[in-house]
């Protein structure tokens, strides 16, 4: 099976900010390029952090409200430092949480979830910026056509990986939802097939109604 990599999904032409870029220039950079965040890089093009609209808005949120309708939010020391920052390296969220081009979608998605970030700068083996991948980029795998998913399950998974003949297991895919039918020789094969189907890029869910001819789990228990 071919799992889509970060390199296949990332944006290669990355809008970036130098560490000394002033606050207003960062705002202009975001607006001119219609993006909500940019990586901040050093002189060797290595990501130091990411500066986002949320980082910049701390400066506005820290200002007193003349109308008195909203209180000034409590800021931790590090948040206060950001609110008072004037350059990219003072405003950014750091360190940068980065991905590698060869990573799978699963690896990138898990890293985003663990760190609570919406995008990952992508770096090479020397830590130089190569691209950026966002949550919307990773979700593009779910735009795969149903027939492409079905063909991959039939050819790569059932035939090449599992060694099954095409007539043994039927596969229907609708809106990324996979329905498996047919029959196999051993009961123990069924959870393996289901698990492998779930790992195919673009699969939303898997349901199975596969029959079996031999309950090898019961046979093994009896034999022991």
CSV table of C-alpha atoms in Angstrom, one decimal:
chain,number,residue,atom,x,y,z
A,1,UNK,CA,0.0,0.0,0.0
A,2,UNK,CA,1.2,3.5,-0.7
A,3,UNK,CA,0.6,5.9,2.1
A,4,UNK,CA,0.7,9.6,1.2
A,5,UNK,CA,3.7,11.4,2.7
A,6,UNK,CA,4.1,14.9,4.0
A,7,UNK,CA,6.2,15.7,0.9
A,8,UNK,CA,3.2,14.9,-1.3
A,9,UNK,CA,0.8,17.1,0.6
A,10,UNK,CA,2.9,20.0,1.9
A,11,UNK,CA,3.1,23.5,0.4
A,12,UNK,CA,6.6,24.1,-1.0
A,13,UNK,CA,6.5,27.8,-1.6
A,14,UNK,CA,6.5,28.9,2.0
A,15,UNK,CA,5.8,32.4,3.2
A,16,UNK,CA,8.2,33.0,6.0
A,17,UNK,CA,9.4,35.8,8.4
A,18,UNK,CA,12.9,36.7,9.4
A,19,UNK,CA,13.5,36.8,13.1
A,20,UNK,CA,13.8,40.6,13.2
A,21,UNK,CA,10.7,41.3,11.1
A,22,UNK,CA,8.7,44.1,12.9
A,23,UNK,CA,5.2,43.6,14.2
A,24,UNK,CA,3.4,45.7,11.5
A,25,UNK,CA,5.4,44.0,8.7
A,26,UNK,CA,4.3,40.6,10.0
A,27,UNK,CA,0.6,41.8,9.9
A,28,UNK,CA,1.2,43.0,6.3
A,29,UNK,CA,2.9,39.7,5.4
A,30,UNK,CA,-0.1,37.7,6.6
A,31,UNK,CA,-2.6,39.9,4.9
A,32,UNK,CA,-0.8,40.1,1.6
A,33,UNK,CA,-0.4,36.3,1.3
A,34,UNK,CA,-3.8,35.4,2.8
A,35,UNK,CA,-2.3,33.2,5.4
A,36,UNK,CA,-2.9,33.0,9.2
A,37,UNK,CA,0.6,32.1,10.3
A,38,UNK,CA,4.2,31.9,9.0
A,39,UNK,CA,7.3,30.1,10.2
A,40,UNK,CA,10.0,32.3,11.6
A,41,UNK,CA,13.5,31.3,10.3
A,42,UNK,CA,17.1,32.1,11.2
A,43,UNK,CA,19.8,33.1,8.8
A,44,UNK,CA,20.2,29.4,7.7
A,45,UNK,CA,16.5,29.0,6.9
A,46,UNK,CA,16.0,26.9,10.0
A,47,UNK,CA,12.5,27.3,11.6
A,48,UNK,CA,12.8,28.9,15.1
A,49,UNK,CA,9.1,29.1,15.7
A,50,UNK,CA,5.7,30.1,14.2
A,51,UNK,CA,4.0,33.4,14.5
A,52,UNK,CA,0.2,33.4,14.0
A,53,UNK,CA,-2.7,35.8,14.1
A,54,UNK,CA,-3.3,34.5,17.7
A,55,UNK,CA,0.2,35.5,18.7
A,56,UNK,CA,-0.3,39.0,17.3
A,57,UNK,CA,-3.8,39.5,18.8
A,58,UNK,CA,-2.3,39.2,22.3
A,59,UNK,CA,-1.1,42.8,21.8
A,60,UNK,CA,-4.7,44.0,21.2
A,61,UNK,CA,-6.1,41.9,24.0
A,62,UNK,CA,-3.6,43.3,26.5
A,63,UNK,CA,-4.9,46.9,25.9
A,64,UNK,CA,-7.4,48.4,28.3
A,65,UNK,CA,-11.0,48.7,27.1
A,66,UNK,CA,-12.0,52.4,27.3
A,67,UNK,CA,-15.7,51.4,27.5
A,68,UNK,CA,-15.0,49.2,30.5
A,69,UNK,CA,-17.3,46.5,29.1
A,70,UNK,CA,-14.5,43.8,29.0
A,71,UNK,CA,-11.8,43.2,31.6
A,72,UNK,CA,-8.2,43.0,30.7
A,73,UNK,CA,-7.4,39.2,30.5
A,74,UNK,CA,-4.9,37.7,32.9
A,75,UNK,CA,-1.7,36.9,31.1
A,76,UNK,CA,1.1,34.6,32.2
A,77,UNK,CA,4.6,36.0,32.2
A,78,UNK,CA,5.4,34.4,28.8
A,79,UNK,CA,2.1,35.7,27.4
A,80,UNK,CA,2.9,39.2,28.7
A,81,UNK,CA,6.3,39.0,27.0
A,82,UNK,CA,4.6,38.2,23.7
A,83,UNK,CA,2.1,41.0,24.1
A,84,UNK,CA,4.9,43.5,24.6
A,85,UNK,CA,7.0,42.0,21.7
A,86,UNK,CA,7.8,44.0,18.6
A,87,UNK,CA,9.7,41.6,16.4
A,88,UNK,CA,9.0,38.1,15.0
A,89,UNK,CA,11.3,36.3,17.4
A,90,UNK,CA,9.6,38.0,20.4
A,91,UNK,CA,6.1,37.3,19.2
A,92,UNK,CA,6.4,33.7,17.8
A,93,UNK,CA,5.4,30.5,19.5
A,94,UNK,CA,8.6,28.5,20.0
A,95,UNK,CA,10.3,26.2,19.5
A,96,UNK,CA,9.0,25.2,16.1
A,97,UNK,CA,7.2,21.8,16.0
A,98,UNK,CA,8.5,20.4,12.7
A,99,UNK,CA,7.8,17.4,10.4
A,100,UNK,CA,10.0,15.5,8.0
A,101,UNK,CA,9.0,15.1,4.2
A,102,UNK,CA,9.0,11.3,4.4
A,103,UNK,CA,6.6,11.1,7.3
A,104,UNK,CA,3.1,9.6,6.8
A,105,UNK,CA,-0.1,11.5,7.2
A,106,UNK,CA,-0.7,9.6,10.5
A,107,UNK,CA,2.7,10.7,11.9
A,108,UNK,CA,2.0,14.4,11.1
A,109,UNK,CA,-1.5,14.3,12.4
A,110,UNK,CA,-0.5,12.7,15.7
A,111,UNK,CA,2.2,15.4,16.2
A,112,UNK,CA,-0.3,18.2,15.5
A,113,UNK,CA,-2.7,16.6,18.0
A,114,UNK,CA,0.0,16.1,20.7
A,115,UNK,CA,1.3,19.7,20.5
A,116,UNK,CA,-2.1,21.3,19.7
A,117,UNK,CA,-0.8,23.1,16.6
A,118,UNK,CA,-2.6,23.7,13.2
A,119,UNK,CA,0.5,23.5,11.0
A,120,UNK,CA,4.0,22.0,10.9
A,121,UNK,CA,7.0,23.5,9.1
A,122,UNK,CA,8.7,20.7,7.2
A,123,UNK,CA,12.5,20.4,7.4
A,124,UNK,CA,15.2,18.3,5.8
A,125,UNK,CA,18.0,16.4,7.5
A,126,UNK,CA,19.9,19.7,8.1
A,127,UNK,CA,16.7,21.3,9.7
A,128,UNK,CA,16.3,23.7,6.8
A,129,UNK,CA,12.8,24.7,5.8
A,130,UNK,CA,11.4,22.7,2.9
A,131,UNK,CA,7.7,23.3,3.1
A,132,UNK,CA,4.7,23.6,5.5
A,133,UNK,CA,1.8,21.2,6.0
A,134,UNK,CA,-1.5,22.2,7.6
A,135,UNK,CA,-4.5,20.3,8.9
A,136,UNK,CA,-6.4,21.1,5.7
A,137,UNK,CA,-3.5,19.5,3.7
A,138,UNK,CA,-3.7,16.3,5.7
A,139,UNK,CA,-7.5,16.2,5.2
A,140,UNK,CA,-7.0,16.1,1.4
A,141,UNK,CA,-6.5,12.3,1.6
A,142,UNK,CA,-10.3,12.0,2.3
A,143,UNK,CA,-10.9,13.5,-1.1
A,144,UNK,CA,-9.7,10.3,-2.8
A,145,UNK,CA,-12.2,8.8,-5.2
A,146,UNK,CA,-14.1,5.7,-4.0
A,147,UNK,CA,-12.9,3.6,-6.9
A,148,UNK,CA,-9.3,4.4,-6.1
A,149,UNK,CA,-9.8,3.3,-2.5
A,150,UNK,CA,-11.6,0.1,-3.7
A,151,UNK,CA,-8.9,-0.7,-6.2
A,152,UNK,CA,-6.1,-0.2,-3.6
A,153,UNK,CA,-7.9,-2.5,-1.1
A,154,UNK,CA,-8.5,-5.2,-3.8
A,155,UNK,CA,-5.1,-5.1,-5.4
A,156,UNK,CA,-2.6,-4.0,-2.8
A,157,UNK,CA,-4.2,-5.3,0.4
A,158,UNK,CA,-6.3,-8.4,-0.4
A,159,UNK,CA,-4.3,-9.8,-3.3
A,160,UNK,CA,-0.7,-8.7,-2.8
A,161,UNK,CA,-0.5,-8.5,1.0
A,162,UNK,CA,-3.0,-11.1,2.1
A,163,UNK,CA,-2.7,-13.5,-0.9
A,164,UNK,CA,-6.4,-13.8,-1.3
A,165,UNK,CA,-8.1,-14.4,-4.7
A,166,UNK,CA,-10.4,-11.5,-5.9
A,167,UNK,CA,-13.6,-13.6,-5.5
A,168,UNK,CA,-13.1,-14.3,-1.8
A,169,UNK,CA,-13.7,-10.9,-0.3
A,170,UNK,CA,-16.0,-8.3,-1.8
A,171,UNK,CA,-15.3,-4.6,-1.3
A,172,UNK,CA,-17.8,-1.7,-1.7
A,173,UNK,CA,-16.8,1.9,-1.0
A,174,UNK,CA,-19.2,4.8,-0.7
A,175,UNK,CA,-18.1,8.2,0.4
A,176,UNK,CA,-15.0,6.6,1.9
A,177,UNK,CA,-17.0,4.1,3.9
A,178,UNK,CA,-15.8,0.5,3.2
A,179,UNK,CA,-18.1,-2.5,3.4
A,180,UNK,CA,-16.5,-5.9,3.2
A,181,UNK,CA,-18.3,-9.2,2.4
A,182,UNK,CA,-17.5,-12.7,1.1
A,183,UNK,CA,-15.8,-15.5,3.0
A,184,UNK,CA,-12.3,-16.6,3.9
A,185,UNK,CA,-10.8,-19.8,5.1
A,186,UNK,CA,-9.7,-18.8,8.6
A,187,UNK,CA,-11.6,-16.7,11.2
A,188,UNK,CA,-8.3,-15.1,12.4
A,189,UNK,CA,-7.9,-13.4,9.0
A,190,UNK,CA,-11.0,-11.2,9.4
A,191,UNK,CA,-9.7,-8.7,12.0
A,192,UNK,CA,-6.4,-8.4,10.1
A,193,UNK,CA,-8.2,-7.5,6.9
A,194,UNK,CA,-10.4,-5.0,8.7
A,195,UNK,CA,-7.4,-3.4,10.4
A,196,UNK,CA,-5.5,-3.1,7.2
A,197,UNK,CA,-8.5,-1.6,5.4
A,198,UNK,CA,-8.7,1.1,8.1
A,199,UNK,CA,-5.1,2.1,7.4
A,200,UNK,CA,-5.7,2.8,3.7
A,201,UNK,CA,-5.6,6.6,3.0
A,202,UNK,CA,-9.0,8.1,2.5
A,203,UNK,CA,-11.0,5.4,4.4
A,204,UNK,CA,-13.5,6.9,6.8
A,205,UNK,CA,-14.9,3.7,8.3
A,206,UNK,CA,-15.0,-0.1,7.8
A,207,UNK,CA,-17.8,-2.6,8.3
A,208,UNK,CA,-17.4,-6.3,7.6
A,209,UNK,CA,-19.7,-9.2,7.1
A,210,UNK,CA,-17.1,-11.8,6.2
A,211,UNK,CA,-17.9,-15.5,6.8
A,212,UNK,CA,-15.2,-18.1,7.6
A,213,UNK,CA,-14.9,-21.8,7.0
A,214,UNK,CA,-12.5,-22.7,9.8
A,215,UNK,CA,-12.5,-21.3,13.4
A,216,UNK,CA,-8.7,-21.5,13.8
A,217,UNK,CA,-8.8,-19.7,17.1
A,218,UNK,CA,-11.0,-22.4,18.7
A,219,UNK,CA,-8.8,-25.1,17.1
A,220,UNK,CA,-5.7,-23.6,18.6
A,221,UNK,CA,-7.3,-23.4,22.0
A,222,UNK,CA,-8.5,-27.0,21.8
A,223,UNK,CA,-5.1,-28.2,20.7
A,224,UNK,CA,-3.3,-26.5,23.6
